[in-house]
Tab-separated table of C-alpha atoms in Angstrom:
chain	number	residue	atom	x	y	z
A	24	UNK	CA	-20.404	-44.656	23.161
A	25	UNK	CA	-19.997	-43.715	26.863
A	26	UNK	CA	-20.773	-40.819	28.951
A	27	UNK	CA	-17.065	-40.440	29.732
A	28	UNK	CA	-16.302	-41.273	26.556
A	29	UNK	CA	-18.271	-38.731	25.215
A	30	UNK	CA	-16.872	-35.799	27.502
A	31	UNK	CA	-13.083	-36.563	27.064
A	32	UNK	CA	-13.971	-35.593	23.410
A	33	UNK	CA	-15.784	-33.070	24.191
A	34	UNK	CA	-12.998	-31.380	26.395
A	35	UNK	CA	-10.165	-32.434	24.021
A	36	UNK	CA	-12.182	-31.124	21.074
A	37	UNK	CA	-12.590	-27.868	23.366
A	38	UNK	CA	-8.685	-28.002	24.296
A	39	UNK	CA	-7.963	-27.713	20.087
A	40	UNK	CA	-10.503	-25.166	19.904
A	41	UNK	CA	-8.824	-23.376	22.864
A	42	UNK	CA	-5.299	-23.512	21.514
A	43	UNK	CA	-6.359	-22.591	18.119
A	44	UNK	CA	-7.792	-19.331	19.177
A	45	UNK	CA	-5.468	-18.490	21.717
A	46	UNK	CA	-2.975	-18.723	18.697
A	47	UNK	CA	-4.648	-16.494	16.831
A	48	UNK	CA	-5.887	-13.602	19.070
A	49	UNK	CA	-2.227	-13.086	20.749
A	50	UNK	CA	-0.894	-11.935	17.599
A	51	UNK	CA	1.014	-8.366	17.774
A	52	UNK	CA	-1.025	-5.832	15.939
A	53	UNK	CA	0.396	-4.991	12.129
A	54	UNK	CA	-2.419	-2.687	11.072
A	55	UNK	CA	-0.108	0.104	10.671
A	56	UNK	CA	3.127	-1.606	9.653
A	57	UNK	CA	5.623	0.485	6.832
A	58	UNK	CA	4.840	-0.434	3.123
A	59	UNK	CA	7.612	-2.350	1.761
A	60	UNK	CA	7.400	-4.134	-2.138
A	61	UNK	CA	9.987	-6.731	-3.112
A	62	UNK	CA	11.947	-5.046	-6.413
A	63	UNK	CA	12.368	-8.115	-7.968
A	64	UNK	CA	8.448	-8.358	-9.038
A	65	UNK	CA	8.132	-4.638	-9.717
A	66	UNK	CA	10.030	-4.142	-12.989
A	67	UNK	CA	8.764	-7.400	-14.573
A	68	UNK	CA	5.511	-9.003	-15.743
A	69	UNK	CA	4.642	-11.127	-13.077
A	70	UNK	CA	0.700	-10.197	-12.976
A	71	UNK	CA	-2.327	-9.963	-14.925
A	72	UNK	CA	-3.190	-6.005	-15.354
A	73	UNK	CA	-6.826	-6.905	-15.538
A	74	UNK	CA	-9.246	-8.026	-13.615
A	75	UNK	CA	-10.753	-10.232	-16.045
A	76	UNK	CA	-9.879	-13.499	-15.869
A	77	UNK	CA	-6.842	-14.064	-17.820
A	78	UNK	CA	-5.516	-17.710	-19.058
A	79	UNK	CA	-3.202	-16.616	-21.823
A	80	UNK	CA	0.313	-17.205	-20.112
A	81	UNK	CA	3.645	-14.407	-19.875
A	82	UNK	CA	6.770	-15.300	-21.767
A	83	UNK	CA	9.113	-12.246	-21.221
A	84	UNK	CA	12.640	-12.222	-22.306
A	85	UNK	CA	14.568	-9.013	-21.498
A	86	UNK	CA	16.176	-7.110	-24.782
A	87	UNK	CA	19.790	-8.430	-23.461
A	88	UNK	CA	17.959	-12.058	-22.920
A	89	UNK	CA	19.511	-12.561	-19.985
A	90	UNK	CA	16.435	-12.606	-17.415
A	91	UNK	CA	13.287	-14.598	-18.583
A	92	UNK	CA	10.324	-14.837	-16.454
A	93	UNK	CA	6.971	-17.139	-17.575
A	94	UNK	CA	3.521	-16.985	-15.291
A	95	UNK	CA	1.488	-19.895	-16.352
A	96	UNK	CA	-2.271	-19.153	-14.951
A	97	UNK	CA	-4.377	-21.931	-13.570
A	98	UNK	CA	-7.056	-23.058	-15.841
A	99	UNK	CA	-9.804	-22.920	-12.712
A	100	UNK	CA	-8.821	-19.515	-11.108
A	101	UNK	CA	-6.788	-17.597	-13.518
A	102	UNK	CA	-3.492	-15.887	-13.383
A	103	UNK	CA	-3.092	-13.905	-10.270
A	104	UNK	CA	-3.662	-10.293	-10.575
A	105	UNK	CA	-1.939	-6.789	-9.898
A	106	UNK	CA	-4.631	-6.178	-7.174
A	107	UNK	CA	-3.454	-9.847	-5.525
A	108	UNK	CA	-0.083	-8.583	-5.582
A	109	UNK	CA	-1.644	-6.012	-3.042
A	110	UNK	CA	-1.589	-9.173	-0.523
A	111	UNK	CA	2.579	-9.596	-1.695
A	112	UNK	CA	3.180	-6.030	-0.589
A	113	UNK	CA	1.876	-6.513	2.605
A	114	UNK	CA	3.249	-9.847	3.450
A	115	UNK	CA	6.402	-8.372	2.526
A	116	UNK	CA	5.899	-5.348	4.834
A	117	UNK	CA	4.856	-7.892	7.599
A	118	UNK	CA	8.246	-9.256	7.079
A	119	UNK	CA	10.215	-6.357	6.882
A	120	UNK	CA	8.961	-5.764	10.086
A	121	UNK	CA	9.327	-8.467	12.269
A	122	UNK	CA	13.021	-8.160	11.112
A	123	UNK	CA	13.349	-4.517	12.105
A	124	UNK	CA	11.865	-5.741	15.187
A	125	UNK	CA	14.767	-7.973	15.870
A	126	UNK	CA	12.060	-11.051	15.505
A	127	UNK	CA	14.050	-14.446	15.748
A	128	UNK	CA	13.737	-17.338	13.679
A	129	UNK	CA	11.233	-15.290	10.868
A	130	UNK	CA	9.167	-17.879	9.226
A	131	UNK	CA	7.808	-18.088	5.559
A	132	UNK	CA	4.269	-19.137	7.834
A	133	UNK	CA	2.796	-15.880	8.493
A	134	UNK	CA	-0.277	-15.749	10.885
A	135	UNK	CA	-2.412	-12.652	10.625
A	136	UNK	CA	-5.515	-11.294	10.999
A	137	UNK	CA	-7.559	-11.263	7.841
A	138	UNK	CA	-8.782	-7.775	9.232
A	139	UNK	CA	-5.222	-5.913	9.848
A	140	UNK	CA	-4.179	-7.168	6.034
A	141	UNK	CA	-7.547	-5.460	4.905
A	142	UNK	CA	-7.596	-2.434	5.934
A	143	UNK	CA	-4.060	-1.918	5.162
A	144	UNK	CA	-5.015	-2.575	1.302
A	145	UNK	CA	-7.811	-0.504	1.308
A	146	UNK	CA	-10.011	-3.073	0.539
A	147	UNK	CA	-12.482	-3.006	3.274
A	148	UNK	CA	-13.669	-5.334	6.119
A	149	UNK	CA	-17.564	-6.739	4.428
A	150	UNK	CA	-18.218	-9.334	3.626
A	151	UNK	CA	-17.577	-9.289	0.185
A	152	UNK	CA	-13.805	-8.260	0.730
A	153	UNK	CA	-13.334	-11.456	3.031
A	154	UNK	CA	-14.982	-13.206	-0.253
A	155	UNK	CA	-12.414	-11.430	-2.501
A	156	UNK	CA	-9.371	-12.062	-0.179
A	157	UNK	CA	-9.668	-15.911	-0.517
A	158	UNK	CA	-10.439	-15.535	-4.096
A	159	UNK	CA	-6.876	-13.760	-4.701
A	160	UNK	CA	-5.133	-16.394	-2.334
A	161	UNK	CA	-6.658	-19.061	-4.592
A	162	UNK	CA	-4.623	-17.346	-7.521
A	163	UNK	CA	-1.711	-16.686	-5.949
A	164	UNK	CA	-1.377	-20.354	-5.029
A	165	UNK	CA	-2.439	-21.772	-8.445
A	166	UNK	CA	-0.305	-19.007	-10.811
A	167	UNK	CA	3.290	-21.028	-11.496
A	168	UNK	CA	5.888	-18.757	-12.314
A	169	UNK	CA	9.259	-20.107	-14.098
A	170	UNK	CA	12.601	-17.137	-13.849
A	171	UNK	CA	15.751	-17.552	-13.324
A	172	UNK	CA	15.859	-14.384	-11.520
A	173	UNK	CA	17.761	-15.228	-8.734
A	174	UNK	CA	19.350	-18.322	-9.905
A	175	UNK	CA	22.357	-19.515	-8.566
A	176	UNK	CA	25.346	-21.345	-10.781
A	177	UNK	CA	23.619	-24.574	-10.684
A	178	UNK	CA	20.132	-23.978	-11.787
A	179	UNK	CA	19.049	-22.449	-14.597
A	180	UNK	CA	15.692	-21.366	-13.580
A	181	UNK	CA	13.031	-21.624	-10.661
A	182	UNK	CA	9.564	-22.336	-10.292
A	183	UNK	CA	7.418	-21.650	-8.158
A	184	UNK	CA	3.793	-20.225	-6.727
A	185	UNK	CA	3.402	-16.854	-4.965
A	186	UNK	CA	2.298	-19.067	-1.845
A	187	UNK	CA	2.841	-22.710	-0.947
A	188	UNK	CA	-0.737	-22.868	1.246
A	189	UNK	CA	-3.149	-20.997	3.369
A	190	UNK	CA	-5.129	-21.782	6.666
A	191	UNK	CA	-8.331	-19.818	7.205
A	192	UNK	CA	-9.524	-20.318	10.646
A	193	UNK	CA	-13.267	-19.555	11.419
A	194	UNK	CA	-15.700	-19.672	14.139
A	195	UNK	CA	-17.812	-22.258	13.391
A	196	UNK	CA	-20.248	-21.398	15.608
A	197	UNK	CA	-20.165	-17.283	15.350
A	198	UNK	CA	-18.873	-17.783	11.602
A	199	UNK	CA	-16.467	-15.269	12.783
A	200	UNK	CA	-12.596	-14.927	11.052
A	201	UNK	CA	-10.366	-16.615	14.030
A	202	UNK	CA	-7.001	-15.887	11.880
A	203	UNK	CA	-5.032	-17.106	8.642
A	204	UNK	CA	-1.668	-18.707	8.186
A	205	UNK	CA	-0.207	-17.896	4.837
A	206	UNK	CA	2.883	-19.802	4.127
A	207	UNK	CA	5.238	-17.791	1.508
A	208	UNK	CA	7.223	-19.553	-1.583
A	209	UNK	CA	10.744	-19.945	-0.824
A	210	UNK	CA	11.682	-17.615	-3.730
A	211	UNK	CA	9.487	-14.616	-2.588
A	212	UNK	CA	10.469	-15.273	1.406
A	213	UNK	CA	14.299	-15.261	0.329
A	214	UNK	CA	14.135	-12.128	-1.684
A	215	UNK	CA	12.275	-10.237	1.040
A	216	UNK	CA	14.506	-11.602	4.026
A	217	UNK	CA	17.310	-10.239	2.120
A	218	UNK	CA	16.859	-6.386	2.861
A	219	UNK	CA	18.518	-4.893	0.223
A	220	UNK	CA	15.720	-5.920	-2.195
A	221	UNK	CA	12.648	-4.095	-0.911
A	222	UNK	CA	11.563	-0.685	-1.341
A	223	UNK	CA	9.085	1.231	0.445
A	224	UNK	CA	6.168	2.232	-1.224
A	225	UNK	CA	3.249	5.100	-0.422
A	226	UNK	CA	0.498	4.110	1.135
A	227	UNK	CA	-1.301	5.930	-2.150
A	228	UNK	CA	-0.567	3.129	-3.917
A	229	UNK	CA	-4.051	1.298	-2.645
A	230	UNK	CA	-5.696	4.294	-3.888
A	231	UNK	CA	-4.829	3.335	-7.724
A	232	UNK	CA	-7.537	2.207	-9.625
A	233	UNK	CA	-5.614	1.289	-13.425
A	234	UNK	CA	-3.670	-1.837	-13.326
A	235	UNK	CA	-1.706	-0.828	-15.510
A	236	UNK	CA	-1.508	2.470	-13.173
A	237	UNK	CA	-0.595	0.493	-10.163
A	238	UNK	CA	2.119	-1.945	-12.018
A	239	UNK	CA	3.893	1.557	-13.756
A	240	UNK	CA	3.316	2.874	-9.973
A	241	UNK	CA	5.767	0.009	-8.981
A	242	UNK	CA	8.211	0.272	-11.737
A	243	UNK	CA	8.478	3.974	-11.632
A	244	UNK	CA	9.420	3.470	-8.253
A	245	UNK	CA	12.050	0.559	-9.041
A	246	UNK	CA	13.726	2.713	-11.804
A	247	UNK	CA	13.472	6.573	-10.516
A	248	UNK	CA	13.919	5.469	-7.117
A	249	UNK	CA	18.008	6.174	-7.023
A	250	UNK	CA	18.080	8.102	-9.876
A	251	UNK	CA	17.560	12.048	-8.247
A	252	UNK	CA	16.310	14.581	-10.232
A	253	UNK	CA	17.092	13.014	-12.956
A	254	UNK	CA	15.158	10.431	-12.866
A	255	UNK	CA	14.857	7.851	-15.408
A	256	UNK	CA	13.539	8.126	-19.099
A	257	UNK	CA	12.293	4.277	-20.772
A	258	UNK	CA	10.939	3.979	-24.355
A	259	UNK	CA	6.917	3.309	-24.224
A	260	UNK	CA	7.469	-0.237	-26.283
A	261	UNK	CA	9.707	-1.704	-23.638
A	262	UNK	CA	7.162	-0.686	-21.048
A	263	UNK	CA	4.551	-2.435	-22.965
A	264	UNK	CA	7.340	-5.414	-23.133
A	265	UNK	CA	8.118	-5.326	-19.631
A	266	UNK	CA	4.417	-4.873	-18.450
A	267	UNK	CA	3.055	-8.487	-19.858
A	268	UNK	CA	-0.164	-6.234	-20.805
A	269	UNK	CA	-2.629	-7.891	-22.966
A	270	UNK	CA	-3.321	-4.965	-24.856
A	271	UNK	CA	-2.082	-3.717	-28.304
A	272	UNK	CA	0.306	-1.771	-28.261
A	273	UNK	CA	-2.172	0.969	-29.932
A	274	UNK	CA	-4.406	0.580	-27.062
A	275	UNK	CA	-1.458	0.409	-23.927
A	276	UNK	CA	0.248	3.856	-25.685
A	277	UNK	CA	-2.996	5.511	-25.445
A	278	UNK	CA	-3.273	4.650	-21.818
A	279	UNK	CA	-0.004	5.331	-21.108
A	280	UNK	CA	-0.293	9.109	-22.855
A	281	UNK	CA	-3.919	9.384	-20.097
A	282	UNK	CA	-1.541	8.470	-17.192
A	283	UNK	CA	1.446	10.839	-18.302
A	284	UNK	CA	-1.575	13.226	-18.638
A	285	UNK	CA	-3.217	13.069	-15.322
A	286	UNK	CA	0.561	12.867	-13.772
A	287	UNK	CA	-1.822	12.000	-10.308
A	288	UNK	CA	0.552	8.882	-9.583
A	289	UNK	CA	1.678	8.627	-5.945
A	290	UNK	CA	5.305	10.005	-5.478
A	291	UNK	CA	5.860	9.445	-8.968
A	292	UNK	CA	5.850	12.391	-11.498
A	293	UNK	CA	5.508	11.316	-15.157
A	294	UNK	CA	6.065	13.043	-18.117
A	295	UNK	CA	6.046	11.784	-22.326
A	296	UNK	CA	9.222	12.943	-23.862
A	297	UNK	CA	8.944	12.711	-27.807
A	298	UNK	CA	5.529	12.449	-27.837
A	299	UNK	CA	4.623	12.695	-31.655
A	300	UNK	CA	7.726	10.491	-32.845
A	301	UNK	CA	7.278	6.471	-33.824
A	302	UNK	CA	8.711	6.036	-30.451
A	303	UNK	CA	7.900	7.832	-27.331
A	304	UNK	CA	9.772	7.580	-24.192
A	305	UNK	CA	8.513	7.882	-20.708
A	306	UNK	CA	10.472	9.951	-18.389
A	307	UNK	CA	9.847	8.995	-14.343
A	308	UNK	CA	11.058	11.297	-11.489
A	309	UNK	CA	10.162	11.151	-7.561
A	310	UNK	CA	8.798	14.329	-6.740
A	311	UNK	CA	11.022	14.947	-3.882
A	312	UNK	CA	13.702	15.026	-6.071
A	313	UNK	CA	11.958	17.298	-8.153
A	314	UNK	CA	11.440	19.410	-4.890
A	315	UNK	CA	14.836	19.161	-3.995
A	316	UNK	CA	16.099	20.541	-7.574
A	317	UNK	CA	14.154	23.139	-7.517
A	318	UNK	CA	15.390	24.429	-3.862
A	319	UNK	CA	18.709	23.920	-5.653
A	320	UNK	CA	17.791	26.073	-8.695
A	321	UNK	CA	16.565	29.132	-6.279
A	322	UNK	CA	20.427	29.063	-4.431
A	323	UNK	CA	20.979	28.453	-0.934
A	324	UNK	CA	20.854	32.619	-0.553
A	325	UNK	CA	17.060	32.285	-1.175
A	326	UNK	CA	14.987	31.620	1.445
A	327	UNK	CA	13.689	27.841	1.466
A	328	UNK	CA	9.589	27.341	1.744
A	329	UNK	CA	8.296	25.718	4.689
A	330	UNK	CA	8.189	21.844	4.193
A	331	UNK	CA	5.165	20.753	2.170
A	332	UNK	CA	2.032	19.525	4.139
A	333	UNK	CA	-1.407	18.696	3.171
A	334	UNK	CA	-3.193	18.838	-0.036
A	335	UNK	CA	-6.781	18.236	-0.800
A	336	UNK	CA	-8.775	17.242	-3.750
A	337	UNK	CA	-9.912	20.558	-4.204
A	338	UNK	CA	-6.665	21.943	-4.689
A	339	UNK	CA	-5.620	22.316	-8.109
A	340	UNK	CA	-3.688	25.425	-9.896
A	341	UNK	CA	-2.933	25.712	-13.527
A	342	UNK	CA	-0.166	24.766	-15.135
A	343	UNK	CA	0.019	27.479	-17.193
A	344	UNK	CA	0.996	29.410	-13.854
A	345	UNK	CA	2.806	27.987	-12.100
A	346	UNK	CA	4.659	24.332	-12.020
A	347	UNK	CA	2.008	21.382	-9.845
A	348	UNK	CA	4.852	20.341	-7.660
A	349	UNK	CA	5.751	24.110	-6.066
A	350	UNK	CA	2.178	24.535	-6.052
A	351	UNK	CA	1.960	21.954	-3.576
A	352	UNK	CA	4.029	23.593	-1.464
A	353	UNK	CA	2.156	26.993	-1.297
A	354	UNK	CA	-1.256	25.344	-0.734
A	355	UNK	CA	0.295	23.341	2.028
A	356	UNK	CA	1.712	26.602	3.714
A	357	UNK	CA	-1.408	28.552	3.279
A	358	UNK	CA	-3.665	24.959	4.666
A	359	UNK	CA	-0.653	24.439	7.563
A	360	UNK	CA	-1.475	28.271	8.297
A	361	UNK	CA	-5.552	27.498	8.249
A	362	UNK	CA	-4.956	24.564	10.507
A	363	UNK	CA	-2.581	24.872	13.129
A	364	UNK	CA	-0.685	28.320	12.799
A	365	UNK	CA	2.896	28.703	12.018
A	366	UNK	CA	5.373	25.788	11.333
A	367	UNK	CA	7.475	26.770	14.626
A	368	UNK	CA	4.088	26.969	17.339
A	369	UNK	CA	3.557	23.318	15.626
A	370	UNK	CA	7.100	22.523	16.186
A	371	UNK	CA	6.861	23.717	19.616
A	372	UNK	CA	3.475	23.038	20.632
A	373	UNK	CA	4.232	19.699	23.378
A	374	UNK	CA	2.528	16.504	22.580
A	375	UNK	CA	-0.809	15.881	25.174
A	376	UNK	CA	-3.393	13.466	25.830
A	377	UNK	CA	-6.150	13.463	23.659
A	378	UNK	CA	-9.244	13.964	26.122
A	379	UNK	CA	-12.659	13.556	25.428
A	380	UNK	CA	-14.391	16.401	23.876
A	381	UNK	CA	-17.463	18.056	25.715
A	382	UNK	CA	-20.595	17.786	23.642
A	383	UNK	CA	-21.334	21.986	24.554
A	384	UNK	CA	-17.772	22.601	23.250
A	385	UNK	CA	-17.239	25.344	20.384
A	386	UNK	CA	-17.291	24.987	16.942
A	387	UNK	CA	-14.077	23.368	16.431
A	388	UNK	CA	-11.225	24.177	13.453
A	389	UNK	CA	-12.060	20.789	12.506
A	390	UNK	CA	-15.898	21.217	11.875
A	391	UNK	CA	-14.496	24.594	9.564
A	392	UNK	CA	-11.741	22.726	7.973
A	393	UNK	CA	-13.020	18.828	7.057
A	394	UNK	CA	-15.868	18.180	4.158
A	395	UNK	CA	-18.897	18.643	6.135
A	396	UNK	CA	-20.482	15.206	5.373
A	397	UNK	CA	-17.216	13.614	6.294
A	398	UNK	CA	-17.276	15.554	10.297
A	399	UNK	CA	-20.957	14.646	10.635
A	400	UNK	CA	-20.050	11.128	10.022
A	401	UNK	CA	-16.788	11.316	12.591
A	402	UNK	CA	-19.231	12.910	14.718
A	403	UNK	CA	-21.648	9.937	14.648
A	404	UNK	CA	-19.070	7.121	14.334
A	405	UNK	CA	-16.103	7.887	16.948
A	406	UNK	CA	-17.988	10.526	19.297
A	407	UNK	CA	-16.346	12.110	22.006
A	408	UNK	CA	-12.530	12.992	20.928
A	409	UNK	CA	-11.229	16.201	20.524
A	410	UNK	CA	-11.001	16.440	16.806
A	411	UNK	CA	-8.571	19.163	16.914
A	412	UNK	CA	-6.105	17.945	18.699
A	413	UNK	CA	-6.362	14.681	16.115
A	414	UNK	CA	-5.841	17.059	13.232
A	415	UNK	CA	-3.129	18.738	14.984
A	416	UNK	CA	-1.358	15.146	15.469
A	417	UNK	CA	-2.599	14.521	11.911
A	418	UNK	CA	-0.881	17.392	10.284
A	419	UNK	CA	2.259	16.635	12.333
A	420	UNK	CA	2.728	13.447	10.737
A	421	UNK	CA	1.673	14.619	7.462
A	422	UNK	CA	4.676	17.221	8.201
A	423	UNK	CA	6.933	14.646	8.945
A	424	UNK	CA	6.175	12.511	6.191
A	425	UNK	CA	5.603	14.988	2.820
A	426	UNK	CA	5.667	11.765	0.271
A	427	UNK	CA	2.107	10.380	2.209
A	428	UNK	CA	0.348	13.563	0.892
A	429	UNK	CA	-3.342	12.341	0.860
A	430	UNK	CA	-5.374	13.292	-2.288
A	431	UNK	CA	-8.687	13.660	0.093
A	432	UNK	CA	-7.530	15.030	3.203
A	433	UNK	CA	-10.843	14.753	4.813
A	434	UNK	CA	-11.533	11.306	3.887
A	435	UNK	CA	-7.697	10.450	5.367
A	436	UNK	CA	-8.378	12.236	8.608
A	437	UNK	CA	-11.357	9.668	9.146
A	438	UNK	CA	-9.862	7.291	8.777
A	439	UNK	CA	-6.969	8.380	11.121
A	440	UNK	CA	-9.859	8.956	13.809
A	441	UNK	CA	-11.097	5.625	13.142
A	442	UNK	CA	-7.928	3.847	13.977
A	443	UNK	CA	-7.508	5.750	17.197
A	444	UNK	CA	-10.774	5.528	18.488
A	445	UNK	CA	-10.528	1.788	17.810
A	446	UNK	CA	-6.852	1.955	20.097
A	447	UNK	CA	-8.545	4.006	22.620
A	448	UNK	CA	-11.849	4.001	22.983
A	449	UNK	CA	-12.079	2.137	26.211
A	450	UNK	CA	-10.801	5.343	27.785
A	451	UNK	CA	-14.084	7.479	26.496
């Protein structure tokens, strides 16, 4: 081979290369997109609850046997899981908002940065979470489902993977993550195009650690969704039914019964109606509903609490005093108060630029308000800012959106430091 030869490879080869991650590194940033889910998949069993491999397929017929839906797992990689459906939600989201962003010509080949989907989950940046991330692609590709949800006059059923292929580029020199191309099934990228079929969701919902939590997270939100404060009440064997678990019943009731229990769901308030009978029902309600009703109940003469805010870990009253969802509204007064003084100085207080902090400064509200191992670390990792104007902007949105109620506020405020520090840290 020639000299010349040789370097029109070379630069060709280096053209690709130069395309490639050109392609990749303009993409528009979708860290912090809105959570949307697809409703079709959230009522139904279309996932494994566990993270053990499973290879026993779902055969679900409704009670009326008009919608039947069978997942057939892969024999290599399993049947893909509730936590893989974490990926659905945000492809969906990623959808839902290149739409809202009047995007033309949306494609079911959606290039992203492995990093944005990651932290969005909640499932970290290592090593290991790259690792798991093509591990749940692998199962969403090789899980076949057969439904004829969606079925037009013609056909009686369709079948299809979660997603027709991926692309993961890397560096092969740095090993670094240069991008991935994910290219949706027809039947998921239809549903989700169509508007009127996704939901949003809390961003909470990463925070669930039960499968079976996360799946009756999803249908809770499908069925009490529309329903106000009355929400919606569902017998616990057609949950078991509907949920494809692998469990006995004996075993998913008693799970069920912890979960009504704990009544720590996301948005969702549960509680067991019928409890001792042969057959218990399950009654769902959004807790802004529940909110709502009780404003109602008190008459438009009474005075109206200030809109909830933010609620820690730590605080927890007793039911035997007073009901959990108007305690959450007097905690979040008294921590609003704490923080940032009276809802109308917040309401009036002008946005500004968030300067650097001086290192001599005084001890700030932050540093009285956030765990103290939790300020040290925002200390050490994103130096500089002035942490109380973050917290005020914090609490604002917090304000503005009541149903994103953190259960750790500390551990949420870092990581809403950590996202603007990485957005403006080249003006420390």
């Amino acid at each position: 081979m020639t000299t010349a030869a040789t370097d029109t490879e070379l630069k060709t080869a280096f053209k690709e290369r130069k395309v490639q991650f050109e392609m990749f590194f303009t993409l528009p940033d979708f860290s912090d997109i809105s959570l949307r889910d697809y409703q079709e998949t959230m009522q139904r069993p279309f996932f494994s609850l566990s993270k053990r491999k499973r290879v026993k397929s779902i055969d679900y017929v409704s009670p009326d046997r008009t919608v039947t839906v069978q997942v057939l797992p892969n024999p290599a990689y399993g049947m893909a899981t509730i936590w893989d459906a974490d990926i659905m939600i945000y492809l969906a989201s990623h959808l839902n908002a290149l739409r809202e962003r009047g995007t033309n010509d949306i494609s079911p080949a959606i290039r992203l940065q492995p990093g944005d989907l990651l932290k969005r989950i909640c499932w970290g940046t290592s090593g290991r979470a790259y690792e798991r991330l093509v591990s749940a692609l692998d199962r969403l590709q090789a899980t076949t489902i057969k439904t004829n949800i969606r079925t037009n006059a013609k056909s009686r059923e369709t079948t299809f993977s979660w997603i027709d292929s991926y692309t993961h580029l890397v560096d092969e020199r740095t090993q670094r993550s240069l991008g991935m191309e994910i290219t949706l099934s027809k039947w998921f990228f239809d549903g989700v195009m169509d508007k009127r079929n996704v939901l949003s969701i809390s961003p909470l919902y990463f925070e669930i650690t039960s499968g079976l939590g996360k799946w009756l997270y999803r249908a809770s939100r499908k069925h009490a969704g529309g329903n106000g404060a009355e929400g919606f009440t569902i017998g616990f064997e057609t949950l078991h039914q509907k949920s494809g678990s692998e469990s006995s019943y004996p075993v998913f009731k008693r799970k069920l019964l912890d979960l009504a229990r704990a009544n720590d769901l996301p948005d969702i308030s549960l509680e067991v109606i019928d409890g001792d009978s042969p057959k218990p029902k399950m009654k769902m309600v959004m807790r802004r509903h529940m909110i709502d009703g009780a404003r109602r109940k008190r008459g438009a003469d009474s005075p109206s609490p200030p809109p909830t805010d933010n609620v820690t870990d730590a605080d927890h009253t007793s039911d035997a005093l007073i009901e959990p969802h108007l305690a959450r509204g007097l905690i979040s007064q008294l921590s609003r108060e704490l923080r940032v003084g009276s809802p109308k100085q917040v309401q009036a207080e002008p946005e500004r630029e968030v300067r650097p902090h001086p290192a001599s400064a005084r001890r700030t509200n932050a540093a009285r308000i956030l765990d103290r191992d939790i300020y040290d670390s925002i200390r050490a990792d994103f130096p500089g800012w002035d942490y109380d104007e973050l917290m005020r902007r914090f609490d604002a949105f917090l304000g503005a959106n009541p149903d994103e109620l953190p259960r750790n506020y500390s551990k949420r405020f870092y990581g809403f430091v950590k996202e603007h520090h990485r957005r403006n840290k080249y003006r420390l």
